[in-house]
């Protein structure tokens, strides 16, 4: 089964360093989402792509964050100049959107970031 | 802010039905009710969704009130592996889910 995969699963970095996470969605899913989850909270939406187009960004996505999905397949999320407050689980999800039908999102296992 | 409210925690005896309530009094006509669960340190897992009719799949049943202002997720025979945080979400077409803190379900032996 080729579900949503994320790499790496864990990342420890020092404050001020840049980090990049990768998400591989379910094949042929045209939508890809990024969420952030801190301890004890539900996931918070960051951004989503329809194919290669980034259609929405949350105000949580500061200018230190950038996401790409260059060929409409995998996506990367980069955090520049990491801060301790960036420590969280970063979740990726994908879905197949067809017309106006309701769609469920399928989540990956997440990348846990720890900023020291 | 999440458009749903759920109790923060619930207990259920193993083998019994777990009934998880969700209030969504401001739901609009084109919004669906989705349920996900998250087992510790894993990504959320889709359970079920519905618009106005009751729905059932191999995992659970979803009962939506006639006025659509609340719903109940039913796990008919809870097992220890059903211990998780359960999230109720309302969304049109499944975009940009807004998760609340969910209900932490503990299934007790």
CSV table of C-alpha atoms in Angstrom, one decimal:
chain,number,residue,atom,x,y,z
A,1,UNK,CA,0.0,0.0,0.0
A,2,UNK,CA,1.5,3.3,-1.0
A,3,UNK,CA,0.0,5.7,1.5
A,4,UNK,CA,1.3,9.2,2.3
A,5,UNK,CA,5.0,9.1,3.3
A,6,UNK,CA,7.1,11.7,5.0
A,7,UNK,CA,10.8,12.0,5.4
A,8,UNK,CA,12.5,12.3,7.8
A,9,UNK,CA,10.3,11.0,10.6
A,10,UNK,CA,12.4,12.9,13.2
A,11,UNK,CA,14.7,15.9,12.9
A,12,UNK,CA,16.7,17.5,15.6
A,13,UNK,CA,18.3,20.8,14.8
A,14,UNK,CA,19.9,23.8,16.5
A,15,UNK,CA,18.2,27.2,16.6
A,16,UNK,CA,18.9,29.2,13.5
A,17,UNK,CA,19.5,26.3,11.2
A,18,UNK,CA,17.4,25.6,8.1
A,19,UNK,CA,15.4,22.4,7.7
A,20,UNK,CA,13.5,20.8,4.9
A,21,UNK,CA,10.9,18.1,5.0
A,22,UNK,CA,9.5,16.0,2.2
A,23,UNK,CA,6.1,14.6,1.6
A,24,UNK,CA,5.1,12.0,-1.0
A,25,UNK,CA,1.3,11.9,-1.4
A,26,UNK,CA,-0.8,9.0,-2.6
A,27,UNK,CA,-0.2,8.5,-6.3
A,28,UNK,CA,-2.6,10.6,-8.4
A,29,UNK,CA,-3.9,12.6,-5.5
A,30,UNK,CA,-4.1,16.2,-6.8
A,31,UNK,CA,-4.3,18.0,-3.5
A,32,UNK,CA,-1.6,18.1,-0.8
A,33,UNK,CA,-1.9,19.7,2.6
A,34,UNK,CA,0.6,20.7,5.3
A,35,UNK,CA,-0.4,20.9,9.0
A,36,UNK,CA,1.5,21.6,12.2
A,37,UNK,CA,0.6,19.9,15.5
A,38,UNK,CA,2.0,20.9,18.9
A,39,UNK,CA,1.6,18.7,22.0
A,40,UNK,CA,-1.9,18.3,23.2
A,41,UNK,CA,-3.5,20.2,20.3
A,42,UNK,CA,-5.2,19.2,17.1
A,43,UNK,CA,-3.4,19.7,13.8
A,44,UNK,CA,-3.3,23.3,12.5
A,45,UNK,CA,-3.6,24.0,8.8
A,46,UNK,CA,-0.6,25.6,7.1
A,47,UNK,CA,-1.1,25.5,3.4
A,48,UNK,CA,-2.4,23.4,0.5
A,49,UNK,CA,-1.7,22.7,-3.1
A,50,UNK,CA,-4.0,21.8,-6.0
A,51,UNK,CA,-1.5,20.1,-8.3
A,52,UNK,CA,1.5,22.4,-8.4
A,53,UNK,CA,-0.4,25.6,-7.4
A,54,UNK,CA,-0.3,26.7,-3.8
A,55,UNK,CA,-3.9,27.9,-3.3
A,56,UNK,CA,-4.0,28.9,0.3
A,57,UNK,CA,-1.7,29.8,3.1
A,58,UNK,CA,-2.5,30.2,6.8
A,59,UNK,CA,-1.3,33.2,8.7
A,60,UNK,CA,0.6,30.7,10.8
A,61,UNK,CA,2.9,30.3,7.8
A,62,UNK,CA,5.4,33.1,8.5
A,63,UNK,CA,7.9,34.3,5.9
A,64,UNK,CA,10.4,31.8,7.3
A,65,UNK,CA,8.3,29.0,6.0
A,66,UNK,CA,8.1,28.0,2.3
A,67,UNK,CA,6.4,25.1,0.6
A,68,UNK,CA,6.7,23.9,-2.9
A,69,UNK,CA,5.2,21.2,-5.1
A,70,UNK,CA,7.1,21.7,-8.3
A,71,UNK,CA,5.7,18.9,-10.4
A,72,UNK,CA,2.4,18.4,-8.7
A,73,UNK,CA,3.7,15.2,-7.0
A,74,UNK,CA,5.9,15.4,-3.9
A,75,UNK,CA,6.1,18.5,-1.8
A,76,UNK,CA,8.8,20.1,0.4
A,77,UNK,CA,8.3,22.3,3.4
A,78,UNK,CA,11.3,24.4,4.4
A,79,UNK,CA,11.8,26.3,7.6
A,80,UNK,CA,14.5,28.9,7.6
A,81,UNK,CA,16.3,30.2,10.7
A,82,UNK,CA,14.4,27.8,13.0
A,83,UNK,CA,13.2,28.9,16.4
A,84,UNK,CA,12.4,26.8,19.4
A,85,UNK,CA,8.7,27.6,18.9
A,86,UNK,CA,8.9,25.7,15.6
A,87,UNK,CA,9.2,22.5,17.5
A,88,UNK,CA,6.2,20.4,16.5
A,89,UNK,CA,4.9,17.5,14.4
A,90,UNK,CA,4.6,18.5,10.8
A,91,UNK,CA,1.9,16.5,9.0
A,92,UNK,CA,1.2,16.1,5.4
A,93,UNK,CA,-2.0,14.9,3.9
A,94,UNK,CA,-3.3,14.3,0.4
A,95,UNK,CA,-6.7,13.9,-1.3
A,96,UNK,CA,-8.3,13.4,-4.7
A,97,UNK,CA,-10.6,16.2,-5.5
A,98,UNK,CA,-13.2,15.5,-8.2
A,99,UNK,CA,-15.7,18.3,-8.9
A,100,UNK,CA,-17.7,19.1,-5.8
A,101,UNK,CA,-17.7,15.7,-4.2
A,102,UNK,CA,-16.7,15.5,-0.5
A,103,UNK,CA,-13.2,14.3,-0.1
A,104,UNK,CA,-11.3,12.8,2.7
A,105,UNK,CA,-7.7,13.6,3.5
A,106,UNK,CA,-5.2,10.8,4.1
A,107,UNK,CA,-2.4,11.7,6.5
A,108,UNK,CA,1.2,10.7,6.6
A,109,UNK,CA,3.0,9.7,9.8
A,110,UNK,CA,4.4,13.2,10.3
A,111,UNK,CA,7.9,14.6,10.8
A,112,UNK,CA,8.7,15.5,14.4
A,113,UNK,CA,10.9,18.5,14.6
A,114,UNK,CA,12.9,19.4,17.7
A,115,UNK,CA,14.7,22.8,17.8
A,116,UNK,CA,17.3,23.0,20.5
B,1,UNK,CA,-11.4,28.4,15.6
B,2,UNK,CA,-13.0,25.0,15.2
B,3,UNK,CA,-16.7,24.9,14.4
B,4,UNK,CA,-17.2,21.9,16.6
B,5,UNK,CA,-17.3,21.2,20.3
B,6,UNK,CA,-16.5,17.8,21.8
B,7,UNK,CA,-16.0,16.6,25.4
B,8,UNK,CA,-12.3,16.5,26.3
B,9,UNK,CA,-12.3,12.9,27.4
B,10,UNK,CA,-14.4,9.8,27.7
B,11,UNK,CA,-14.0,6.3,29.0
B,12,UNK,CA,-15.5,3.1,27.5
B,13,UNK,CA,-15.3,-0.5,28.7
B,14,UNK,CA,-13.8,-2.9,26.2
B,15,UNK,CA,-16.4,-4.7,24.1
B,16,UNK,CA,-19.0,-2.0,24.8
B,17,UNK,CA,-20.2,0.6,22.3
B,18,UNK,CA,-18.4,3.9,22.4
B,19,UNK,CA,-20.6,6.9,21.6
B,20,UNK,CA,-18.7,10.1,21.0
B,21,UNK,CA,-20.8,13.3,20.7
B,22,UNK,CA,-20.0,16.4,18.7
B,23,UNK,CA,-21.9,19.7,18.5
B,24,UNK,CA,-21.7,21.8,15.3
B,25,UNK,CA,-24.6,24.2,15.7
B,26,UNK,CA,-23.3,26.6,13.1
B,27,UNK,CA,-22.9,24.1,10.4
B,28,UNK,CA,-24.0,25.4,7.0
B,29,UNK,CA,-26.0,23.5,4.4
B,30,UNK,CA,-23.0,22.4,2.2
B,31,UNK,CA,-20.7,21.3,5.0
B,32,UNK,CA,-20.0,17.7,5.8
B,33,UNK,CA,-19.2,16.2,9.1
B,34,UNK,CA,-15.9,14.3,9.2
B,35,UNK,CA,-14.5,12.1,11.9
B,36,UNK,CA,-10.8,11.3,12.3
B,37,UNK,CA,-8.9,9.7,15.0
B,38,UNK,CA,-5.2,9.9,16.0
B,39,UNK,CA,-3.4,7.2,17.9
B,40,UNK,CA,-0.4,8.4,19.8
B,41,UNK,CA,2.5,9.6,17.6
B,42,UNK,CA,0.7,8.7,14.4
B,43,UNK,CA,-1.0,10.9,11.7
B,44,UNK,CA,-4.8,11.3,11.9
B,45,UNK,CA,-6.8,8.4,10.4
B,46,UNK,CA,-10.0,8.9,8.5
B,47,UNK,CA,-13.0,7.2,10.0
B,48,UNK,CA,-16.2,8.3,8.3
B,49,UNK,CA,-18.1,11.4,6.9
B,50,UNK,CA,-21.7,12.3,6.2
B,51,UNK,CA,-23.9,15.2,5.2
B,52,UNK,CA,-27.3,14.5,6.6
B,53,UNK,CA,-28.1,10.8,6.4
B,54,UNK,CA,-26.7,8.3,8.9
B,55,UNK,CA,-23.6,6.5,7.6
B,56,UNK,CA,-22.0,3.2,8.4
B,57,UNK,CA,-18.7,1.6,7.4
B,58,UNK,CA,-16.5,-1.1,8.7
B,59,UNK,CA,-15.1,1.1,11.3
B,60,UNK,CA,-18.0,3.0,12.8
B,61,UNK,CA,-21.5,4.5,12.4
B,62,UNK,CA,-22.2,8.2,12.2
B,63,UNK,CA,-25.6,9.5,13.4
B,64,UNK,CA,-26.4,13.1,12.4
B,65,UNK,CA,-29.4,14.8,14.0
B,66,UNK,CA,-32.2,16.0,11.7
B,67,UNK,CA,-31.3,19.6,12.3
B,68,UNK,CA,-27.6,18.7,11.6
B,69,UNK,CA,-26.5,20.6,14.7
B,70,UNK,CA,-24.9,17.6,16.3
B,71,UNK,CA,-23.7,14.1,15.6
B,72,UNK,CA,-22.5,11.0,17.3
B,73,UNK,CA,-19.8,8.6,16.2
B,74,UNK,CA,-20.5,5.1,17.4
B,75,UNK,CA,-17.8,2.4,17.7
B,76,UNK,CA,-20.0,-0.6,18.2
B,77,UNK,CA,-17.6,-2.9,20.0
B,78,UNK,CA,-14.7,-0.9,21.3
B,79,UNK,CA,-11.3,-2.5,21.7
B,80,UNK,CA,-8.1,-1.4,23.4
B,81,UNK,CA,-6.7,-0.4,20.0
B,82,UNK,CA,-9.5,2.2,19.7
B,83,UNK,CA,-7.9,4.3,22.4
B,84,UNK,CA,-7.1,7.5,20.6
B,85,UNK,CA,-8.0,11.2,20.2
B,86,UNK,CA,-11.2,11.5,18.1
B,87,UNK,CA,-11.7,14.7,16.1
B,88,UNK,CA,-15.0,15.9,14.7
B,89,UNK,CA,-14.6,18.4,11.8
B,90,UNK,CA,-17.1,20.2,9.6
B,91,UNK,CA,-15.9,21.2,6.1
B,92,UNK,CA,-17.3,21.8,2.7
B,93,UNK,CA,-15.6,19.4,0.2
B,94,UNK,CA,-12.9,18.4,2.6
B,95,UNK,CA,-10.7,21.5,2.3
B,96,UNK,CA,-8.6,23.0,5.0
B,97,UNK,CA,-9.8,21.1,8.0
B,98,UNK,CA,-10.0,23.0,11.2
B,99,UNK,CA,-9.2,20.6,14.1
B,100,UNK,CA,-10.3,21.3,17.6
B,101,UNK,CA,-8.7,19.5,20.6
B,102,UNK,CA,-10.9,16.4,20.1
B,103,UNK,CA,-12.1,13.8,22.6
B,104,UNK,CA,-9.5,11.5,24.2
B,105,UNK,CA,-11.2,8.1,24.3
B,106,UNK,CA,-9.8,5.6,26.7
B,107,UNK,CA,-11.0,2.0,26.3
B,108,UNK,CA,-10.6,0.2,29.6
B,109,UNK,CA,-10.1,-3.5,30.0
